[in-house]
Amino acid sequence: MELITNSNVIKQISELEKDVTFKSDLIIEESQRMIKFLQNHLHSLKLKVLEQGFCSDQQEIEFYKHIKPYLLGKLIFYNKVYRIESQAPINMLSVQQRYYNKKLDQLIAENKNYINHSDFYIYYKSKKTHNDHIYFKTGNIDLLSGVNSIVFEIDPNFSTHYDFKIAKILSCEQLSGYLNHRLSQINKSIQANQHSSNSQSITWTESQSSLVELIYALYTSNSLNHGNVDIKTIADLLQNMFNVNLSDVHHSFHRMKTRTKSRTMYLDKLATDLQEYMNDSYK
C-alpha cells in the first residue's frame, strides 16, 4: 500500500477544523460536517487497506497505532459533541450548567472504568513499543480472553481492537476539554448576569445635588487614579453604577457654591452619620 503518514492525516483534518468555531449556535452544524468528512475519509482508507494491504509490519503498526486511531478518535469526539449539543437544554443557564456537569461526570466515570488503570493504557501513555507487534497487527484478537463486547462489532480485517482503544483515549481527552470549555462559557455568562443584576439593584436614593457633591469630592481629593481622571469620567461612572441620570453636573456644582448654609451638606451628613455609627458600635 502506498505510504500514508500520520502527519499528512493530521494536516488534512487540521485544515478542515480551522472552520470549527465551537460556538453554541453553530456546533451542531459544524459537528455534522466533521462527522461526514471523517466517515468518508475513514471509509476510503478502509477500502485502500483491504484492497492493497501493507508493505511491511512496521507500516501496519504505524497505521493501527497512530493513523486510524487519530481519525476514529476525532469521529467519536464529534459524534459525541453532536449528541450532547442536540440534547442540551436551551433554557436557564443554571440548567445548562447542571447538564454539562453531568456529562463531564459521566465522561470521568467512563474514562476511569474503561480506560484508566488498564495495562494497555499504561503501555500506550508511557510510549512503550515492545508489544506493538501484538497490539497493532490484525489477527491477534483472542475472542475467548474476555475482551470487551465491542470487538464483535468491528471488522477484524480493518481493526486490531487496540486501535479502537486508542481512539477512545483520544476522544475522551478531547471531549473533556470541550465540556470544560462549555462550562467555562456558561459560568462566565452566569457571573456576568449576576454582576448585571447586582448593579441594577443598587440605585441612588439621595438627591442629585448630593451625588454631585460626592463626584467633586472624589475629583478634588485625587481619590481615583491618583487624580488622573476628569469630572465627566467620574460622573459617568457613578451614574452608571447607581442608575441615576444627572441633568447638569457643572451647573449643579456652581449652585452649590451659592448655598446660604453649608456648601457641603451631604458630605457633612456623611461624616456625622459615620461618627454616630461608630459611637453606637461601642455601646
Short mmCIF file of C-alpha atoms in Angstrom, two decimals, residues 3-281:
data_model
loop_
_atom_site.label_atom_id
_atom_site.label_comp_id
_atom_site.label_asym_id
_atom_site.label_seq_id
_atom_site.Cartn_x
_atom_site.Cartn_y
_atom_site.Cartn_z
CA LEU A 3 2.65 5.27 2.28
CA ILE A 4 0.09 7.13 4.37
CA THR A 5 1.73 9.25 7.05
CA ASN A 6 0.21 10.39 10.30
CA SER A 7 1.41 13.95 9.69
CA ASN A 8 -0.49 14.14 6.39
CA VAL A 9 -3.69 12.87 8.00
CA ILE A 10 -3.36 15.37 10.86
CA LYS A 11 -2.72 18.17 8.38
CA GLN A 12 -5.84 17.33 6.35
CA ILE A 13 -8.08 17.27 9.41
CA SER A 14 -6.48 20.38 10.93
CA GLU A 15 -7.21 22.34 7.75
CA LEU A 16 -10.89 21.45 7.99
CA GLU A 17 -11.00 22.11 11.73
CA LYS A 18 -9.89 25.71 11.16
CA ASP A 19 -13.54 26.44 10.29
CA VAL A 20 -14.85 24.85 13.51
CA THR A 21 -15.72 27.67 15.93
CA PHE A 22 -17.31 25.60 18.74
CA LYS A 23 -19.88 28.40 19.13
CA SER A 24 -23.04 27.11 20.79
CA ASP A 25 -25.28 28.15 17.89
CA LEU A 26 -23.02 26.57 15.24
CA ILE A 27 -21.51 23.48 16.82
CA ILE A 28 -24.28 21.05 15.77
CA GLU A 29 -23.87 22.01 12.12
CA GLU A 30 -20.07 22.01 12.44
CA SER A 31 -20.10 18.57 14.07
CA GLN A 32 -22.25 17.16 11.29
CA ARG A 33 -19.81 18.46 8.70
CA MET A 34 -16.82 16.95 10.51
CA ILE A 35 -18.60 13.61 11.02
CA LYS A 36 -19.38 13.33 7.31
CA PHE A 37 -15.81 14.18 6.31
CA LEU A 38 -14.24 11.77 8.82
CA GLN A 39 -16.60 8.94 7.90
CA ASN A 40 -15.79 9.33 4.21
CA HIS A 41 -12.06 9.59 4.89
CA LEU A 42 -12.07 6.51 7.12
CA HIS A 43 -14.09 4.55 4.57
CA SER A 44 -11.63 5.46 1.80
CA LEU A 45 -8.72 4.27 3.95
CA LYS A 46 -10.52 1.03 4.71
CA LEU A 47 -11.04 0.27 1.03
CA LYS A 48 -7.38 1.00 0.34
CA VAL A 49 -6.19 -1.24 3.19
CA LEU A 50 -8.45 -4.13 2.22
CA GLU A 51 -7.52 -3.88 -1.46
CA GLN A 52 -3.76 -3.25 -1.17
CA GLY A 53 -2.70 -4.42 2.29
CA PHE A 54 0.55 -3.18 3.85
CA CYS A 55 4.09 -3.21 2.53
CA SER A 56 5.59 -4.16 5.90
CA ASP A 57 4.76 -4.94 9.51
CA GLN A 58 6.04 -1.51 10.52
CA GLN A 59 3.65 0.20 8.09
CA GLU A 60 0.75 -1.80 9.51
CA ILE A 61 1.74 -0.97 13.10
CA GLU A 62 2.07 2.73 12.23
CA PHE A 63 -1.38 2.69 10.66
CA TYR A 64 -3.21 1.00 13.54
CA LYS A 65 -1.26 2.74 16.31
CA HIS A 66 -1.35 6.32 15.01
CA ILE A 67 -3.27 6.98 11.79
CA LYS A 68 -6.56 5.13 12.22
CA PRO A 69 -6.92 5.96 15.96
CA TYR A 70 -6.45 9.66 15.22
CA LEU A 71 -9.20 9.60 12.58
CA LEU A 72 -11.51 7.36 14.59
CA GLY A 73 -10.91 9.35 17.78
CA LYS A 74 -11.95 12.56 16.01
CA LEU A 75 -15.03 10.80 14.63
CA ILE A 76 -16.04 9.55 18.08
CA PHE A 77 -15.43 13.02 19.54
CA TYR A 78 -17.54 14.93 17.02
CA ASN A 79 -20.28 12.33 17.19
CA LYS A 80 -20.45 12.72 20.98
CA VAL A 81 -20.41 16.52 20.71
CA TYR A 82 -23.27 16.32 18.19
CA ARG A 83 -25.33 14.10 20.50
CA ILE A 84 -24.58 16.20 23.59
CA GLU A 85 -25.45 19.50 21.92
CA SER A 86 -28.56 18.09 20.20
CA GLN A 87 -29.96 17.16 23.61
CA ALA A 88 -28.70 20.20 25.51
CA PRO A 89 -31.31 22.38 27.28
CA ILE A 90 -31.85 25.83 25.84
CA ASN A 91 -33.47 27.45 28.88
CA MET A 92 -31.81 28.77 32.05
CA LEU A 93 -28.05 28.88 32.37
CA SER A 94 -28.20 27.05 35.69
CA VAL A 95 -29.97 24.13 33.96
CA GLN A 96 -27.33 24.10 31.23
CA GLN A 97 -24.61 24.18 33.89
CA ARG A 98 -26.06 21.07 35.59
CA TYR A 99 -26.40 19.33 32.20
CA TYR A 100 -22.77 19.81 31.16
CA ASN A 101 -21.51 19.00 34.66
CA LYS A 102 -23.43 15.72 34.48
CA LYS A 103 -21.92 14.94 31.06
CA LEU A 104 -18.46 15.66 32.42
CA ASP A 105 -19.05 13.40 35.44
CA GLN A 106 -20.23 10.63 33.10
CA LEU A 107 -17.12 11.05 30.97
CA ILE A 108 -14.85 10.88 34.02
CA ALA A 109 -16.59 7.70 35.17
CA GLU A 110 -16.33 6.17 31.70
CA ASN A 111 -12.68 7.12 31.45
CA LYS A 112 -11.98 5.60 34.86
CA ASN A 113 -13.84 2.33 34.22
CA TYR A 114 -12.91 1.73 30.60
CA ILE A 115 -9.52 3.34 30.06
CA ASN A 116 -7.57 4.20 33.19
CA HIS A 117 -5.89 1.57 35.34
CA SER A 118 -5.61 -0.88 32.43
CA ASP A 119 -2.29 -2.42 31.39
CA PHE A 120 -2.78 -1.22 27.84
CA TYR A 121 -3.46 2.37 28.95
CA ILE A 122 -0.20 2.38 30.89
CA TYR A 123 1.60 0.83 27.91
CA TYR A 124 0.26 3.43 25.49
CA LYS A 125 0.73 6.53 27.67
CA SER A 126 4.28 5.53 28.59
CA LYS A 127 5.09 5.29 24.83
CA LYS A 128 6.28 1.71 25.02
CA THR A 129 6.77 -0.27 21.80
CA HIS A 130 7.82 -3.81 22.72
CA ASN A 131 4.27 -5.21 22.30
CA ASP A 132 3.34 -3.22 19.21
CA HIS A 133 3.50 -6.38 17.08
CA ILE A 134 0.75 -7.86 19.29
CA TYR A 135 -1.44 -4.80 19.77
CA PHE A 136 -1.30 -3.28 16.29
CA LYS A 137 -1.33 -6.16 13.82
CA THR A 138 -4.60 -7.71 12.68
CA GLY A 139 -5.45 -11.31 13.52
CA ASN A 140 -4.29 -11.21 17.15
CA ILE A 141 -7.64 -10.76 18.90
CA ASP A 142 -8.44 -13.68 21.19
CA LEU A 143 -12.23 -13.81 21.37
CA LEU A 144 -12.08 -16.25 24.29
CA SER A 145 -10.00 -13.96 26.53
CA GLY A 146 -12.94 -11.90 27.75
CA VAL A 147 -12.37 -8.82 25.56
CA ASN A 148 -14.94 -6.03 25.52
CA SER A 149 -18.11 -6.88 23.59
CA ILE A 150 -17.39 -4.08 21.12
CA VAL A 151 -14.90 -6.43 19.47
CA PHE A 152 -17.75 -8.44 17.99
CA GLU A 153 -18.96 -5.36 16.11
CA ILE A 154 -15.69 -4.39 14.45
CA ASP A 155 -14.24 -5.68 11.20
CA PRO A 156 -11.28 -7.92 12.14
CA ASN A 157 -9.74 -7.18 8.73
CA PHE A 158 -9.63 -3.46 9.50
CA SER A 159 -9.01 -3.35 13.23
CA THR A 160 -6.75 -4.81 15.89
CA HIS A 161 -9.20 -3.81 18.67
CA TYR A 162 -6.44 -1.79 20.32
CA ASP A 163 -6.64 0.89 17.64
CA PHE A 164 -10.20 1.41 18.89
CA LYS A 165 -8.93 1.66 22.48
CA ILE A 166 -6.51 4.42 21.49
CA ALA A 167 -9.30 6.20 19.62
CA LYS A 168 -11.37 6.10 22.81
CA ILE A 169 -8.48 7.55 24.82
CA LEU A 170 -8.02 10.40 22.34
CA SER A 171 -11.74 11.16 22.09
CA CYS A 172 -12.14 11.20 25.89
CA GLU A 173 -9.27 13.64 26.26
CA GLN A 174 -10.69 15.96 23.60
CA LEU A 175 -14.26 15.71 24.92
CA SER A 176 -13.07 16.55 28.42
CA GLY A 177 -11.51 19.74 27.08
CA TYR A 178 -14.68 20.58 25.15
CA LEU A 179 -17.01 20.09 28.13
CA ASN A 180 -14.76 22.17 30.37
CA HIS A 181 -14.77 24.88 27.69
CA ARG A 182 -18.58 24.88 27.53
CA LEU A 183 -18.82 25.03 31.33
CA SER A 184 -16.37 27.93 31.37
CA GLN A 185 -18.56 29.82 28.87
CA ILE A 186 -21.68 29.18 30.93
CA ASN A 187 -20.00 30.15 34.21
CA LYS A 188 -18.83 33.42 32.67
CA SER A 189 -22.37 34.16 31.48
CA ILE A 190 -23.77 33.39 34.93
CA GLN A 191 -21.22 35.67 36.58
CA ALA A 192 -21.94 38.45 34.07
CA ASN A 193 -25.68 38.15 34.73
CA GLN A 194 -25.12 38.22 38.47
CA HIS A 195 -22.93 41.30 38.16
CA SER A 196 -25.52 42.99 35.96
CA SER A 197 -28.29 42.06 38.36
CA ASN A 198 -26.36 43.34 41.36
CA SER A 199 -25.54 46.59 39.57
CA GLN A 200 -29.17 47.18 38.61
CA SER A 201 -30.38 46.58 42.15
CA ILE A 202 -28.28 49.45 43.57
CA THR A 203 -29.92 52.82 42.98
CA TRP A 204 -29.11 56.29 44.23
CA THR A 205 -31.78 57.37 46.70
CA GLU A 206 -30.33 60.70 47.81
CA SER A 207 -30.75 63.95 45.88
CA GLN A 208 -28.87 64.65 42.65
CA SER A 209 -27.01 67.51 44.29
CA SER A 210 -25.75 65.10 46.95
CA LEU A 211 -24.26 62.89 44.24
CA VAL A 212 -22.65 65.94 42.64
CA GLU A 213 -21.01 66.74 45.96
CA LEU A 214 -19.61 63.19 46.07
CA ILE A 215 -18.35 63.45 42.49
CA TYR A 216 -16.46 66.68 43.13
CA ALA A 217 -15.13 65.40 46.45
CA LEU A 218 -13.65 62.34 44.73
CA TYR A 219 -12.23 64.58 42.00
CA THR A 220 -10.66 67.25 44.21
CA SER A 221 -9.23 64.71 46.66
CA ASN A 222 -7.48 62.79 43.84
CA SER A 223 -9.08 59.64 45.23
CA LEU A 224 -9.37 57.92 41.82
CA ASN A 225 -6.40 57.03 39.60
CA HIS A 226 -4.21 59.31 41.71
CA GLY A 227 -6.10 62.28 40.31
CA ASN A 228 -5.60 61.30 36.64
CA VAL A 229 -9.29 61.32 35.80
CA ASP A 230 -11.66 64.15 34.86
CA ILE A 231 -15.03 65.19 36.27
CA LYS A 232 -17.05 63.76 33.36
CA THR A 233 -15.49 60.31 33.69
CA ILE A 234 -16.24 60.19 37.43
CA ALA A 235 -19.77 61.46 36.83
CA ASP A 236 -20.44 58.84 34.13
CA LEU A 237 -19.03 56.09 36.34
CA LEU A 238 -21.26 56.92 39.32
CA GLN A 239 -24.34 57.49 37.17
CA ASN A 240 -23.95 54.03 35.63
CA MET A 241 -23.14 52.44 38.98
CA PHE A 242 -26.16 53.92 40.77
CA ASN A 243 -28.61 54.03 37.84
CA VAL A 244 -29.21 57.75 38.02
CA ASN A 245 -29.20 60.46 35.34
CA LEU A 246 -27.70 63.81 36.34
CA SER A 247 -29.04 66.64 34.24
CA ASP A 248 -26.13 69.06 34.53
CA VAL A 249 -23.22 68.32 36.85
CA HIS A 250 -21.36 71.62 36.35
CA HIS A 251 -24.35 73.88 36.92
CA SER A 252 -25.33 71.86 39.99
CA PHE A 253 -21.84 72.41 41.38
CA HIS A 254 -21.99 76.16 40.78
CA ARG A 255 -25.37 76.35 42.53
CA MET A 256 -23.85 74.51 45.50
CA LYS A 257 -21.26 77.28 45.85
CA THR A 258 -24.01 79.88 46.47
CA ARG A 259 -25.76 78.00 49.27
CA THR A 260 -26.51 80.17 52.29
CA LYS A 261 -25.80 77.38 54.76
CA SER A 262 -23.16 74.68 54.37
CA ARG A 263 -21.95 74.20 50.79
CA THR A 264 -21.15 70.54 51.57
CA MET A 265 -24.37 69.45 53.27
CA TYR A 266 -24.22 65.87 52.03
CA LEU A 267 -20.56 65.35 52.88
CA ASP A 268 -21.22 66.88 56.31
CA LYS A 269 -24.11 64.45 56.74
CA LEU A 270 -21.88 61.52 55.75
CA ALA A 271 -19.32 62.50 58.38
CA THR A 272 -22.00 62.95 61.05
CA ASP A 273 -23.75 59.65 60.24
CA LEU A 274 -20.46 57.76 60.25
CA GLN A 275 -19.40 59.22 63.60
CA GLU A 276 -22.77 58.33 65.12
CA TYR A 277 -22.48 54.79 63.78
CA MET A 278 -19.01 54.49 65.26
CA ASN A 279 -20.27 55.77 68.60
CA ASP A 280 -23.20 53.33 68.55
CA SER A 281 -20.92 50.41 67.75
#
